[in-house]
């Protein structure tokens, strides 16, 4: 692995091994960056802290095909998605909304919910009818009544969307992934009773904001350019970029996984094919060093993904002898005293 751009080897601190949880599949809301996380375990919604430990539980009425979309930190409000409806579990009552197959839901802080969902269409091909997903919609829902206050068509089809809320200003960035066909991203703002949606960039992955909300990290889409980018917020001016070519890889690059872990530092998954590592960078995407995840699991291992989970914390999923293993790691706090 070429490492001319970042020669240091830095020991990350093992916080704990994660048991009984697949972070890349079970954490809600879906996303790469640091934020509140929840999990649906049967009929119980669990609120997790930055170390992915359960800090609160709430039993809810959820049938087998329910999917958890979001919740409030106190679990006073829980949003469940079904094929044919959205159910908001409030304190003492449940609110049903006529939105099926929702893939993202974000609280706006004023008793409303921004929801994304595809339009279900019936398609006939050679005499056979089947269901298909059409354009994606963004909807503004009033949580007091379940009324849909406003709707905007995104103009992307056959997409899966996840949402990245800004930590302070109420705006939401949507990432609409379309597999090998690329992606589209949008900025959503609520203005009174209206949704204002503007395009952001195409064929990138939206990671998330730094804690201050002044910068947004975009990582490479697996099918397109090998460049991570930091944008100034809200101007969207590019302030930093880092490409795999700058890291002197022989046959690799920067992966889609990466996150701000503080206002000053970013972790990126990068490396040669089937030999990825965790690269610590400054907020300007200047490489600081490779984080060593020691003690490494016994057996032959391969890094699968990293997700930001808390201040200075990330969870790494590793394949070890054909099985998944996850652990939460802490980035060393004093970069000036790191072991080289």
Coordinates of C-alpha atoms in Angstrom, one line a residue:
X1 CA 0.0 0.0 0.0
X2 CA 1.4 3.4 -1.0
X3 CA 1.6 5.7 2.0
X4 CA 3.8 8.6 0.9
X5 CA 1.1 11.0 1.8
X6 CA 0.6 9.7 5.4
X7 CA 3.5 7.8 6.8
X8 CA 2.5 7.6 10.5
X9 CA 1.0 4.6 12.1
X10 CA -1.3 5.6 14.9
X11 CA -2.9 3.3 17.5
X12 CA -6.6 3.8 17.8
X13 CA -8.1 3.0 21.2
X14 CA -10.4 0.0 21.4
X15 CA -13.6 1.1 23.3
X16 CA -15.4 -2.3 23.1
X17 CA -16.4 -5.1 20.8
X18 CA -20.0 -4.9 19.5
X19 CA -22.0 -8.0 20.0
X20 CA -25.4 -8.9 18.6
X21 CA -25.5 -5.8 16.3
X22 CA -24.7 -5.3 12.6
X23 CA -24.0 -1.6 12.5
X24 CA -24.1 -1.3 8.7
X25 CA -27.5 -3.0 8.5
X26 CA -29.4 -2.3 11.7
X27 CA -28.6 1.3 12.8
X28 CA -31.2 3.9 12.2
X29 CA -31.3 6.5 10.7
X30 CA -29.1 5.2 7.8
X31 CA -26.0 7.3 7.3
X32 CA -22.2 7.4 7.4
X33 CA -21.7 10.2 9.9
X34 CA -22.0 10.9 13.6
X35 CA -25.6 11.2 14.8
X36 CA -28.3 9.8 17.1
X37 CA -28.8 6.1 16.4
X38 CA -31.6 3.7 17.1
X39 CA -32.4 0.0 16.6
X40 CA -35.6 -2.0 16.3
X41 CA -35.2 -5.3 18.1
X42 CA -38.5 -7.2 17.6
X43 CA -41.1 -5.0 19.2
X44 CA -38.6 -2.9 21.1
X45 CA -37.0 0.3 20.0
X46 CA -33.6 0.9 21.5
X47 CA -31.8 4.3 21.7
X48 CA -28.0 4.0 21.5
X49 CA -25.3 6.2 22.8
X50 CA -22.1 7.2 20.9
X51 CA -20.5 3.9 21.9
X52 CA -23.6 1.9 20.5
X53 CA -24.7 0.9 24.0
X54 CA -28.4 0.8 24.8
X55 CA -29.4 3.7 27.0
X56 CA -33.2 3.6 26.6
X57 CA -35.9 1.2 25.4
X58 CA -39.5 1.5 24.4
X59 CA -41.9 -1.3 23.5
X60 CA -44.1 -0.4 20.4
X61 CA -46.8 -2.1 18.4
X62 CA -44.9 -3.3 15.3
X63 CA -45.8 -6.1 13.0
X64 CA -43.3 -8.3 11.3
X65 CA -42.7 -6.1 8.2
X66 CA -42.2 -2.9 10.1
X67 CA -39.1 -0.9 9.5
X68 CA -37.8 1.7 12.0
X69 CA -37.1 5.1 10.3
X70 CA -36.4 7.4 13.2
X71 CA -37.1 8.3 16.8
X72 CA -36.6 11.2 19.2
X73 CA -33.8 10.7 21.8
X74 CA -36.3 10.2 24.6
X75 CA -38.2 7.7 22.4
X76 CA -41.4 9.7 22.9
X77 CA -41.9 9.6 19.2
X78 CA -41.1 6.6 17.0
X79 CA -41.5 6.5 13.2
X80 CA -42.2 3.1 11.6
X81 CA -42.5 2.4 7.9
X82 CA -44.6 -0.2 6.2
X83 CA -45.2 -1.2 2.6
X84 CA -48.6 0.6 2.6
X85 CA -48.3 3.3 5.3
X86 CA -46.3 5.2 7.8
X87 CA -47.0 4.9 11.5
X88 CA -45.9 7.5 14.1
X89 CA -46.0 6.1 17.6
X90 CA -46.7 9.1 19.9
X91 CA -47.2 9.1 23.7
X92 CA -50.5 7.3 24.2
X93 CA -51.6 7.1 20.5
X94 CA -50.5 6.0 17.1
X95 CA -50.8 8.2 14.0
X96 CA -51.2 6.6 10.6
X97 CA -50.1 8.4 7.5
X98 CA -50.8 7.3 3.9
X99 CA -47.2 7.1 2.8
X100 CA -46.0 3.6 1.9
X101 CA -42.4 2.3 1.5
X102 CA -40.8 5.4 3.1
X103 CA -37.1 5.2 3.2
X104 CA -36.2 8.3 5.3
X105 CA -37.9 10.5 7.9
X106 CA -36.5 13.6 9.7
X107 CA -38.0 15.6 12.5
X108 CA -38.1 19.4 11.7
X109 CA -38.4 20.5 15.3
X110 CA -41.7 22.3 14.9
X111 CA -44.1 19.3 15.1
X112 CA -43.5 18.2 11.5
X113 CA -41.7 15.4 9.7
X114 CA -39.9 15.4 6.3
X115 CA -40.5 12.0 4.7
X116 CA -39.1 10.6 1.4
X117 CA -40.8 7.7 -0.4
X118 CA -41.2 6.4 -3.9
X119 CA -44.4 6.4 -5.9
X120 CA -45.6 2.8 -6.3
X121 CA -46.6 2.1 -9.9
X122 CA -48.2 -0.9 -11.5
X123 CA -46.4 -1.9 -14.7
X124 CA -47.6 -4.3 -17.4
X125 CA -45.1 -6.3 -19.4
X126 CA -46.2 -8.9 -22.0
X127 CA -49.5 -9.3 -20.2
X128 CA -48.0 -9.6 -16.7
X129 CA -48.5 -6.8 -14.1
X130 CA -46.0 -6.1 -11.4
X131 CA -45.3 -3.3 -9.0
X132 CA -42.5 -0.9 -9.7
X133 CA -41.1 2.2 -8.0
X134 CA -41.5 5.5 -9.9
X135 CA -40.3 9.0 -9.0
X136 CA -39.3 9.7 -5.4
X137 CA -41.3 12.3 -3.4
X138 CA -40.4 14.5 -0.5
X139 CA -43.4 15.2 1.8
X140 CA -43.9 17.5 4.7
X141 CA -46.2 15.9 7.3
X142 CA -48.0 17.5 10.3
X143 CA -47.5 15.3 13.3
X144 CA -50.6 16.6 15.1
X145 CA -53.0 15.5 12.4
X146 CA -51.1 13.3 9.9
X147 CA -51.9 15.8 7.1
X148 CA -49.5 16.1 4.2
X149 CA -48.7 19.8 4.1
X150 CA -46.5 19.9 0.9
X151 CA -45.1 17.5 -1.6
X152 CA -42.1 17.9 -4.0
X153 CA -41.1 15.5 -6.8
X154 CA -37.4 14.7 -6.8
X155 CA -37.1 13.4 -10.3
X156 CA -35.2 10.3 -9.4
X157 CA -36.5 6.8 -9.9
X158 CA -35.5 3.3 -8.5
X159 CA -33.5 5.1 -5.8
X160 CA -32.9 4.4 -2.2
X161 CA -32.6 7.6 -0.1
X162 CA -31.1 8.5 3.2
X163 CA -31.2 11.8 4.9
X164 CA -28.5 13.9 6.6
X165 CA -29.9 16.7 8.8
X166 CA -27.8 19.7 9.6
X167 CA -27.0 19.9 13.3
X168 CA -28.3 23.4 13.7
X169 CA -30.0 25.2 10.9
X170 CA -32.9 22.9 10.0
X171 CA -31.8 22.0 6.5
X172 CA -31.6 18.4 5.3
X173 CA -29.3 16.9 2.7
X174 CA -30.8 13.9 0.8
X175 CA -28.6 11.2 -0.9
X176 CA -30.5 9.3 -3.6
X177 CA -28.5 6.3 -4.5
X178 CA -29.2 4.5 -7.8
X179 CA -26.7 1.7 -7.6
X180 CA -24.2 1.6 -10.5
X181 CA -26.2 4.3 -12.2
X182 CA -24.8 6.8 -9.7
X183 CA -26.6 9.1 -7.3
X184 CA -28.1 12.5 -6.9
X185 CA -28.1 14.7 -3.8
X186 CA -30.4 17.5 -2.8
X187 CA -30.7 20.2 -0.1
X188 CA -34.2 20.4 1.5
X189 CA -35.4 23.4 3.6
X190 CA -38.8 24.1 5.2
X191 CA -40.1 27.6 4.6
X192 CA -43.5 28.0 6.4
X193 CA -45.8 25.4 4.8
X194 CA -43.5 24.8 1.8
X195 CA -40.6 22.5 1.0
X196 CA -37.8 24.1 -0.9
X197 CA -35.6 21.5 -2.7
X198 CA -32.4 22.4 -4.5
X199 CA -30.0 20.0 -6.3
X200 CA -26.5 19.6 -4.7
X201 CA -24.2 17.2 -6.6
X202 CA -24.4 14.0 -8.6
X203 CA -22.5 10.8 -8.3
X204 CA -21.1 11.3 -4.8
X205 CA -22.0 10.0 -1.3
X206 CA -23.2 12.4 1.3
X207 CA -21.4 11.6 4.6
X208 CA -22.3 14.3 7.0
X209 CA -21.5 17.6 8.7
X210 CA -18.9 18.5 11.2
X211 CA -20.3 19.2 14.7
X212 CA -20.3 23.0 14.1
X213 CA -22.3 22.5 10.9
X214 CA -19.8 24.7 8.9
X215 CA -18.6 21.9 6.6
X216 CA -20.1 19.0 4.7
X217 CA -18.1 15.8 3.8
X218 CA -18.8 14.1 0.5
X219 CA -17.1 10.7 -0.3
X220 CA -16.6 9.0 -3.6
X221 CA -19.4 7.0 -5.2
X222 CA -18.1 3.5 -5.8
X223 CA -18.8 3.7 -9.6
X224 CA -17.3 7.2 -10.2
X225 CA -14.4 9.5 -9.2
X226 CA -12.0 8.5 -6.4
X227 CA -12.2 11.9 -4.6
X228 CA -13.3 12.9 -1.1
X229 CA -14.5 16.5 -0.9
X230 CA -15.2 19.0 1.9
X231 CA -17.7 21.8 1.2
X232 CA -18.2 25.0 3.1
X233 CA -21.8 25.3 4.5
X234 CA -24.0 26.9 3.4
X235 CA -22.1 28.4 0.5
X236 CA -21.3 24.9 -0.9
X237 CA -17.8 26.2 -1.9
X238 CA -15.2 23.4 -2.2
X239 CA -12.6 23.9 0.5
X240 CA -10.7 20.7 0.3
X241 CA -10.3 17.5 -1.8
X242 CA -8.3 14.3 -1.5
X243 CA -7.9 11.7 -4.3
X244 CA -6.6 8.2 -4.1
X245 CA -3.9 9.2 -6.6
X246 CA -2.4 11.5 -4.0
X247 CA -2.0 8.5 -1.6
X248 CA 0.1 6.6 -4.1
X249 CA -2.0 3.4 -4.2
X250 CA -1.0 0.7 -6.6
X251 CA -4.5 -0.6 -7.2
X252 CA -6.9 1.1 -4.8
X253 CA -8.3 4.3 -3.6
X254 CA -10.7 6.1 -1.3
X255 CA -13.9 4.2 -0.3
X256 CA -17.4 5.6 0.2
X257 CA -17.1 5.2 4.0
X258 CA -15.9 8.2 5.9
X259 CA -17.0 10.7 8.6
X260 CA -16.2 13.8 10.5
X261 CA -15.4 12.7 14.1
X262 CA -14.8 16.3 15.3
X263 CA -14.6 19.8 13.9
X264 CA -10.9 19.1 13.3
X265 CA -10.7 15.5 12.1
X266 CA -12.1 13.1 9.5
X267 CA -11.7 9.3 9.2
X268 CA -11.8 7.8 5.7
X269 CA -11.7 4.2 4.6
X270 CA -9.0 3.8 2.0
X271 CA -6.4 1.5 0.7
X272 CA -5.6 -1.2 -1.9
X273 CA -8.2 -3.5 -3.2
X274 CA -9.1 -6.0 -0.4
X275 CA -6.6 -4.2 1.9
X276 CA -8.4 -1.2 3.2
X277 CA -7.4 0.8 6.2
X278 CA -8.7 3.8 8.3
X279 CA -7.0 7.0 7.3
X280 CA -7.1 9.9 9.8
X281 CA -7.2 13.4 8.1
X282 CA -7.6 16.9 9.2
X283 CA -10.8 18.8 8.4
X284 CA -9.0 20.1 5.3
X285 CA -8.4 16.4 4.1
X286 CA -4.7 16.5 4.9
X287 CA -3.6 13.0 5.8
X288 CA -2.3 12.6 9.4
X289 CA -1.8 8.9 9.6
X290 CA -3.2 5.4 9.3
X291 CA -5.1 4.2 12.4
X292 CA -4.1 0.8 13.6
X293 CA -7.0 -1.2 15.0
X294 CA -5.1 -3.2 17.6
X295 CA -5.6 -5.7 19.0
X296 CA -6.7 -7.1 15.6
X297 CA -9.2 -10.0 15.6
X298 CA -7.6 -13.4 15.3
X299 CA -7.7 -14.9 11.8
X300 CA -7.6 -13.4 8.3
X301 CA -9.5 -10.1 8.3
X302 CA -10.7 -7.5 5.9
X303 CA -12.2 -4.1 6.7
X304 CA -15.8 -3.9 5.4
X305 CA -17.0 -0.4 6.6
X306 CA -16.5 2.4 9.0
X307 CA -19.3 4.7 10.4
X308 CA -19.0 7.7 12.6
X309 CA -21.0 7.1 15.8
X310 CA -19.9 9.7 18.4
X311 CA -17.4 12.5 19.2
X312 CA -14.0 11.0 18.3
X313 CA -15.6 7.6 17.8
X314 CA -16.2 5.3 14.8
X315 CA -17.4 1.7 14.5
X316 CA -15.4 -0.6 12.2
X317 CA -17.0 -3.7 10.7
X318 CA -14.4 -6.4 9.8
X319 CA -14.8 -9.7 8.1
X320 CA -12.8 -12.3 10.0
X321 CA -12.5 -15.8 8.5
X322 CA -15.8 -15.3 6.7
X323 CA -17.7 -13.8 9.7
X324 CA -18.5 -10.2 10.6
X325 CA -17.0 -8.6 13.6
X326 CA -17.6 -5.1 14.8
X327 CA -15.9 -2.8 17.4
X328 CA -16.1 0.8 18.4
X329 CA -12.8 2.7 18.3
X330 CA -11.7 6.1 19.6
X331 CA -9.4 8.5 17.7
X332 CA -6.5 9.6 20.0
X333 CA -7.4 13.0 21.4
X334 CA -3.9 14.7 21.3
X335 CA -2.6 14.5 17.8
X336 CA 0.7 16.2 18.7
X337 CA 1.5 13.3 21.1
X338 CA 0.6 10.4 18.8
X339 CA 3.0 7.5 18.4
X340 CA 4.7 7.7 15.0

